[in-house]
XYZ file of C-alpha atoms in Angstrom:
512
model
C 116.429 84.175 59.607
C 117.428 84.387 63.219
C 115.987 86.906 65.329
C 115.764 87.844 69.142
C 113.111 89.644 71.104
C 113.024 90.222 74.831
C 110.344 89.623 77.785
C 110.567 89.083 81.148
C 109.238 86.520 83.801
C 108.515 87.337 87.240
C 109.278 85.261 90.124
C 108.364 86.422 93.629
C 108.329 90.190 93.230
C 111.643 90.252 90.935
C 111.685 89.839 87.124
C 114.083 87.585 84.876
C 114.663 88.932 81.328
C 113.419 86.270 78.951
C 115.532 85.905 75.689
C 113.194 84.923 72.757
C 114.940 83.481 70.192
C 112.826 82.636 66.478
C 114.556 80.869 63.606
C 112.752 80.020 60.177
C 113.509 76.938 58.053
C 112.058 75.283 55.036
C 109.305 72.790 56.002
C 106.330 73.403 57.891
C 106.088 73.069 61.676
C 105.927 74.894 64.722
C 108.115 74.267 67.650
C 107.913 76.313 70.874
C 110.878 75.333 73.520
C 112.518 76.628 76.930
C 109.798 75.468 79.146
C 106.716 77.126 78.495
C 103.882 76.070 80.470
C 100.360 75.419 78.456
C 99.182 79.022 78.194
C 102.404 80.075 76.468
C 101.888 76.820 74.099
C 98.279 78.022 73.370
C 99.835 80.902 71.911
C 100.015 79.999 68.320
C 96.246 80.397 67.751
C 95.992 83.344 69.322
C 98.655 84.844 67.613
C 97.436 83.528 64.438
C 94.223 84.955 64.990
C 95.538 88.026 66.197
C 97.865 88.601 62.981
C 95.263 87.556 60.184
C 92.707 90.548 61.890
C 95.872 92.831 61.140
C 96.670 91.620 57.703
C 99.608 89.579 58.905
C 100.102 85.689 59.051
C 102.298 82.800 60.705
C 103.556 81.362 57.483
C 103.705 77.939 56.554
C 107.249 76.993 57.348
C 109.546 75.355 59.936
C 109.444 77.557 63.030
C 111.389 77.160 65.947
C 110.772 79.028 68.889
C 113.549 78.926 72.219
C 112.533 81.115 75.082
C 116.073 81.164 77.080
C 117.265 80.444 79.829
C 115.629 77.243 78.871
C 115.791 76.078 82.385
C 113.329 78.693 84.206
C 109.754 77.833 83.636
C 107.852 80.576 81.472
C 104.046 81.067 82.794
C 100.729 82.691 81.259
C 100.012 84.280 78.263
C 102.118 87.541 78.739
C 104.635 86.371 75.746
C 102.123 86.738 73.248
C 103.053 90.088 72.010
C 107.035 89.299 72.027
C 106.950 86.014 70.188
C 104.315 87.482 67.546
C 106.958 90.535 66.953
C 109.620 87.372 66.740
C 107.770 85.666 64.075
C 107.093 88.610 61.701
C 110.477 89.867 62.078
C 111.871 86.335 61.568
C 109.799 85.646 58.473
C 110.749 89.393 57.003
C 106.634 90.315 56.717
C 108.285 93.674 58.501
C 111.641 95.180 59.440
C 112.374 96.350 62.940
C 115.947 97.302 63.599
C 115.088 98.646 67.564
C 114.035 95.167 68.720
C 117.387 94.851 71.059
C 116.366 98.484 72.504
C 112.512 97.311 73.920
C 111.498 94.617 76.093
C 107.939 94.004 74.745
C 105.346 92.353 77.083
C 101.163 91.544 76.410
C 98.630 89.155 76.019
C 96.917 89.232 72.725
C 92.992 88.851 71.988
C 91.801 87.208 68.799
C 91.137 90.364 67.400
C 94.607 91.829 67.644
C 93.598 94.070 70.820
C 96.404 93.753 73.846
C 94.987 92.450 77.184
C 96.601 93.726 80.591
C 99.203 91.737 82.083
C 100.245 90.923 85.700
C 103.749 91.864 87.452
C 104.601 94.917 84.789
C 106.297 96.966 87.998
C 109.182 94.505 88.401
C 109.621 93.916 84.591
C 109.573 97.690 84.087
C 112.301 97.970 87.060
C 114.330 94.677 85.515
C 114.341 96.358 82.066
C 115.817 99.698 83.269
C 118.586 97.785 85.337
C 119.497 95.853 82.011
C 119.968 98.878 80.027
C 116.843 98.549 77.859
C 115.869 101.702 76.141
C 112.163 101.233 76.635
C 109.069 98.659 77.761
C 106.155 98.186 75.093
C 103.322 96.963 77.075
C 99.540 97.077 76.962
C 98.098 100.750 77.173
C 96.023 99.816 80.471
C 99.400 98.938 82.205
C 101.635 101.935 80.871
C 100.845 104.222 83.902
C 101.817 101.675 86.426
C 105.243 100.791 84.557
C 105.549 104.604 83.838
C 106.435 105.232 88.172
C 110.238 103.757 86.865
C 111.749 106.791 85.582
C 114.506 106.715 83.249
C 112.634 104.221 80.758
C 110.258 105.062 77.859
C 107.011 103.351 78.550
C 105.169 102.759 75.470
C 101.547 101.711 75.680
C 99.566 100.143 72.687
C 96.146 99.363 72.291
C 96.714 96.924 69.555
C 99.354 94.943 67.733
C 99.097 96.870 64.729
C 100.098 99.700 66.770
C 103.378 97.871 67.728
C 104.177 97.002 64.718
C 103.978 99.926 63.295
C 105.699 101.649 66.117
C 108.827 99.034 65.660
C 108.711 99.656 61.737
C 108.958 103.783 62.711
C 105.644 104.392 60.919
C 103.600 105.556 63.961
C 104.944 107.703 66.650
C 103.567 106.825 70.095
C 104.110 109.397 73.209
C 105.731 107.656 75.825
C 103.627 107.329 79.029
C 105.061 109.958 81.755
C 104.067 110.344 85.815
C 105.169 112.174 87.881
C 105.685 109.605 90.663
C 105.958 112.364 93.472
C 102.879 114.329 92.306
C 100.973 110.819 91.892
C 102.224 109.875 95.559
C 101.428 113.374 97.505
C 98.115 113.717 95.624
C 96.164 111.041 96.986
C 98.194 110.520 100.388
C 95.724 111.346 103.065
C 92.346 110.207 101.398
C 90.896 108.126 104.006
C 87.183 107.180 103.929
C 86.744 106.452 107.751
C 87.338 108.603 110.845
C 87.453 108.263 114.291
C 85.387 111.070 114.976
C 82.212 108.492 113.740
C 83.167 106.433 116.711
C 81.270 107.418 120.238
C 82.941 106.512 123.424
C 85.366 103.731 123.443
C 88.069 106.248 124.713
C 89.940 102.791 126.038
C 89.997 101.171 122.770
C 90.967 104.281 120.422
C 93.841 104.552 123.169
C 95.196 101.217 122.331
C 94.872 101.695 118.506
C 96.554 104.673 118.887
C 99.919 103.309 120.900
C 99.397 100.063 118.472
C 99.636 102.451 115.510
C 102.476 104.319 116.934
C 104.722 101.514 117.465
C 103.381 98.672 114.757
C 102.266 96.626 117.329
C 99.825 93.556 116.939
C 96.433 94.105 118.663
C 93.610 91.876 119.357
C 90.062 93.168 120.468
C 87.516 90.971 122.780
C 84.011 91.994 122.898
C 80.475 91.011 122.405
C 78.499 91.338 118.983
C 77.943 95.086 118.206
C 80.094 96.693 120.560
C 82.192 98.560 117.541
C 85.347 96.035 117.204
C 85.304 95.761 113.310
C 84.253 99.950 113.115
C 87.267 100.486 114.985
C 89.433 98.335 113.274
C 88.502 99.780 109.447
C 89.678 103.388 110.798
C 93.091 102.440 111.821
C 94.405 103.411 108.452
C 93.196 106.716 109.175
C 95.850 107.079 111.806
C 98.960 105.084 110.600
C 101.481 107.646 109.401
C 101.849 107.690 105.523
C 103.332 105.699 103.619
C 106.773 106.828 102.443
C 107.813 106.570 98.476
C 110.235 103.659 98.995
C 107.123 101.817 100.887
C 104.669 102.862 98.193
C 106.942 101.488 95.377
C 107.474 98.058 97.583
C 103.633 97.780 98.050
C 102.599 98.608 94.356
C 105.380 95.889 93.297
C 103.790 92.854 95.596
C 99.918 94.339 94.264
C 101.283 94.525 90.583
C 102.722 90.635 90.833
C 99.300 89.579 92.267
C 97.277 91.782 89.802
C 95.367 93.624 92.233
C 96.141 97.312 91.608
C 93.222 99.136 90.420
C 92.853 100.071 86.342
C 95.056 102.635 85.278
C 96.499 103.242 88.433
C 100.149 104.276 88.760
C 101.048 103.829 92.617
C 99.633 102.859 95.718
C 99.549 106.063 97.987
C 97.620 104.159 101.178
C 98.887 101.546 103.372
C 96.708 98.527 102.146
C 94.286 96.988 104.483
C 93.153 93.270 103.898
C 90.365 91.859 105.721
C 90.091 87.772 104.282
C 86.994 85.791 105.138
C 87.509 83.250 107.965
C 86.919 80.686 105.308
C 90.649 81.649 103.730
C 92.931 78.780 103.158
C 96.448 78.563 104.626
C 98.082 78.923 101.271
C 95.865 81.918 100.287
C 96.933 83.562 103.612
C 100.529 83.066 103.487
C 100.650 82.515 99.877
C 101.635 79.631 97.720
C 100.175 77.266 94.875
C 101.695 75.623 92.289
C 103.047 78.446 90.595
C 103.632 80.729 93.701
C 101.534 83.831 94.559
C 101.640 86.401 97.266
C 99.307 85.799 99.986
C 97.042 87.872 102.075
C 99.692 88.648 104.650
C 102.078 89.922 101.752
C 99.469 91.804 99.844
C 98.912 93.696 103.497
C 102.852 94.332 103.737
C 103.300 97.875 105.020
C 99.944 97.979 105.898
C 96.988 96.044 107.954
C 95.777 92.796 108.156
C 92.532 92.495 109.862
C 91.375 88.737 111.071
C 87.813 89.496 111.992
C 86.238 86.362 114.250
C 89.743 85.149 114.799
C 88.892 81.665 116.728
C 86.358 80.890 113.814
C 89.700 80.820 111.246
C 90.812 77.361 110.967
C 93.715 76.231 113.347
C 96.226 75.507 110.446
C 95.469 78.688 109.183
C 96.388 80.500 112.377
C 99.413 78.695 112.869
C 101.145 78.938 109.854
C 101.279 83.005 110.635
C 103.082 82.564 113.432
C 106.605 82.716 112.018
C 105.626 85.375 108.995
C 104.545 87.479 111.958
C 107.909 87.345 113.733
C 110.273 87.044 111.076
C 108.497 89.419 108.580
C 109.059 87.549 105.488
C 107.381 84.500 104.294
C 109.684 81.737 102.437
C 107.871 79.211 99.969
C 109.618 76.455 98.959
C 108.611 74.101 96.146
C 110.568 71.148 93.998
C 111.624 73.888 91.504
C 111.995 77.122 93.473
C 112.003 78.979 96.455
C 110.458 82.292 96.302
C 110.526 84.940 99.413
C 107.654 87.318 99.830
C 107.931 90.565 102.147
C 104.997 90.352 104.956
C 105.801 93.352 107.229
C 101.996 93.816 108.639
C 100.273 95.266 111.650
C 97.893 92.431 112.853
C 94.237 93.630 113.970
C 92.517 90.756 115.356
C 89.031 90.656 116.542
C 86.875 88.034 118.621
C 84.023 87.436 120.728
C 84.936 86.605 124.386
C 82.501 83.323 123.959
C 80.623 81.120 121.852
C 77.205 82.957 122.507
C 79.447 86.363 122.600
C 77.988 87.709 125.870
C 81.068 86.723 128.625
C 81.520 89.385 130.794
C 78.920 91.777 129.212
C 77.320 94.219 131.282
C 73.803 93.509 130.822
C 72.972 90.208 128.916
C 73.960 86.632 130.787
C 76.065 84.108 129.090
C 74.313 81.492 128.019
C 77.898 79.500 127.646
C 78.166 76.224 129.727
C 81.112 75.232 132.258
C 84.566 75.547 130.241
C 83.019 76.628 126.873
C 84.282 80.137 127.453
C 87.974 78.844 127.810
C 87.367 75.869 125.181
C 86.856 78.659 122.292
C 89.745 80.848 123.733
C 91.657 77.891 123.110
C 91.227 77.812 119.695
C 93.931 80.264 119.292
C 97.323 79.212 120.390
C 99.560 80.382 123.314
C 102.379 81.118 120.854
C 99.987 82.983 118.551
C 98.737 85.293 121.253
C 102.313 85.576 122.349
C 102.727 87.348 119.340
C 100.084 89.790 119.752
C 101.606 92.573 121.856
C 98.049 94.119 122.634
C 95.002 92.716 123.783
C 92.002 94.702 124.654
C 88.341 94.268 125.960
C 85.758 96.407 123.924
C 82.575 96.782 126.101
C 79.295 98.225 124.415
C 78.576 101.628 124.537
C 75.881 103.197 126.624
C 72.706 104.614 125.136
C 73.933 108.445 126.292
C 77.253 108.077 124.584
C 75.891 106.705 121.385
C 72.979 109.662 121.608
C 75.954 112.397 122.107
C 75.714 114.598 118.988
C 79.438 115.947 119.894
C 81.976 114.504 117.471
C 85.048 112.692 118.621
C 88.470 113.297 117.991
C 89.512 113.317 114.421
C 91.730 110.646 113.146
C 93.803 113.804 111.867
C 94.778 114.745 115.278
C 95.666 111.248 116.399
C 97.545 110.549 113.113
C 99.878 113.859 114.087
C 100.681 112.280 117.436
C 101.272 108.716 116.141
C 103.678 110.411 113.264
C 105.545 112.235 116.137
C 106.201 109.052 117.758
C 107.379 107.242 114.613
C 109.793 110.179 113.889
C 111.348 109.776 117.070
C 111.443 105.880 116.453
C 113.193 106.478 112.976
C 115.467 108.382 114.354
C 116.487 105.904 117.197
C 116.905 103.055 114.528
C 118.451 105.355 111.757
C 121.488 102.954 111.828
C 119.525 99.362 111.642
C 118.385 98.589 108.249
C 114.694 97.310 107.823
C 113.794 98.313 111.633
C 111.465 101.501 111.196
C 109.300 101.115 114.370
C 109.369 99.653 117.993
C 107.359 96.676 116.988
C 110.239 95.089 114.756
C 113.261 95.737 117.281
C 115.265 92.753 118.254
C 116.452 91.088 121.299
C 119.690 93.306 121.239
C 117.852 96.784 120.393
C 115.510 95.755 123.332
C 118.391 95.477 125.767
C 119.545 98.726 124.542
C 116.511 100.978 124.384
C 114.066 99.331 126.758
C 115.800 99.513 130.071
C 112.980 100.084 133.051
C 114.059 101.441 136.264
C 114.249 99.557 139.521
C 110.888 100.406 140.598
C 109.631 99.347 137.136
C 111.410 95.885 137.036
C 109.949 95.324 140.374
C 106.612 95.527 139.022
C 107.292 93.582 135.822
C 108.498 90.611 138.319
C 105.108 90.967 140.296
C 103.033 91.017 137.255
C 105.620 87.888 135.422
C 104.847 85.692 138.178
C 101.091 86.837 139.156
C 99.848 86.666 135.646
C 102.419 83.467 134.411
C 103.975 85.959 131.656
C 106.363 84.328 128.765
C 109.351 85.162 127.896
C 108.210 86.697 124.894
C 104.892 88.224 126.369
C 107.699 90.057 128.659
C 109.621 91.450 125.411
C 106.044 92.621 124.228
C 105.224 94.533 127.444
C 108.795 96.325 127.152
C 107.864 97.299 123.582
C 104.561 98.488 124.176
C 105.545 100.603 126.747
C 108.577 102.048 124.974
C 106.066 102.753 122.429
C 103.979 104.928 125.673
C 106.926 106.768 126.619
C 107.496 107.997 122.495
C 103.802 109.177 122.763
C 104.353 111.273 125.738
C 108.149 112.502 124.384
C 109.758 110.269 127.266
C 113.464 109.375 126.931
C 112.771 106.833 129.413
C 110.475 104.221 130.225
C 108.546 105.164 133.387
C 106.556 102.905 135.845
C 102.952 104.184 134.826
C 104.291 103.619 131.183
C 104.791 99.596 131.962
C 101.561 99.814 134.383
C 99.463 100.416 131.191
C 101.399 98.061 128.953
C 101.076 95.282 131.223
C 96.897 95.953 131.755
C 97.126 95.215 127.938
C 97.576 91.643 128.637
C 94.168 90.572 129.663
C 94.216 87.194 127.518
C 97.251 86.245 129.323
C 95.498 86.143 133.082
C 94.860 82.746 134.324
C 91.352 83.650 135.546
C 90.402 84.717 132.110
C 87.458 83.111 130.773
C 87.379 80.725 133.946
């Protein structure tokens, strides 16, 4: 008897429906074809044990299973459940008349219980697009899939429940999630607040500008000056995710398997802070079976690289293209996958190996040329892609001991949101452009034209500091954001002057 069940394979952040064909003949043999990997091939033992635990078995017959399309590699253990249901139906141990209405996915434990799987959200989206009535999967993944409306999400704890549901002997209520309620309930929960930071008003101002325009920023300062503390608080001043951004971000984390247990939707912008020993593949994504890297996991959020010069040179260099294009393309012999990577980069570093160059109280112990050598660990092209360079100086005792609270993140966020609304309106007709940092050269010429005095100021700065053409563009983008924060339609000279001072590492004499 030939039976078809339906599963799903995830490539990048998109899913493809897999048709699992099971046929039974006289004889004794189990054949699994259709380009399965080792984890899929090993499913026979898991299925055999799980079925015996619930009173069924793989009969001693010739069973041929084809996973179509046969030219796409099938990876992982999530096909255990559709394979098991296909075998039971094909060998007439159960009678299921609704198999063609459901997409089925789940990993089996030896006792018949269902283990959570990755990539459920793309599977649910694809199932709805292809007209399936519902999706059957482990109960732990049900809320994640229920974000997709107009699709019945059937969450089960064991294969026995799935069998009884398909036979019609058990009613499992579909899991339902009010996506908007879930989204807005946790939208403004932030563990860190700018009110905790004493002093550092100039750095807070730079971070506010960076958040308002989506600009990359690097902080340079001695140990203990507060660079990491400030970076962790930027999530609290970024504008909230839109529902579309939340779904995009959740999809990436669903594929990577980094969603919290029983969570339905990511409601806060991701903040990723990888250690400096990270490999280039782990940062941008890839591997034998490509997975999203840290730069994609930080999509629509923040990628924080602490102690930037300590990262390997190759790791930093592979970031150059994703920072510019906001996507990362991973090419392998058998596939090419594209992950989104629209992230805001925040980096921090000491000014020199000992950490005390330019310190107001402590002497730098580094020898001649060591400061410049330390800085040269970061290439010029990468620094060009960082819009704002800000020096962080230690806070005095008077400010540390001051009991008065600083301005709260909530108030800063209101200004940032107001500036972002201006930018959303400005770029309403341009798909994929939501903030000033994403402007193309064409948009830059249209929206960032300084007046005559501003042009003269820029000319002087470029000649004196030796700025590149890319740095020139970055200054214009930052000055446009400063103007938006002040509600100005035009870029004034003082906006340009402030933007120019945020290019500390471009100065010829810095570190000399």
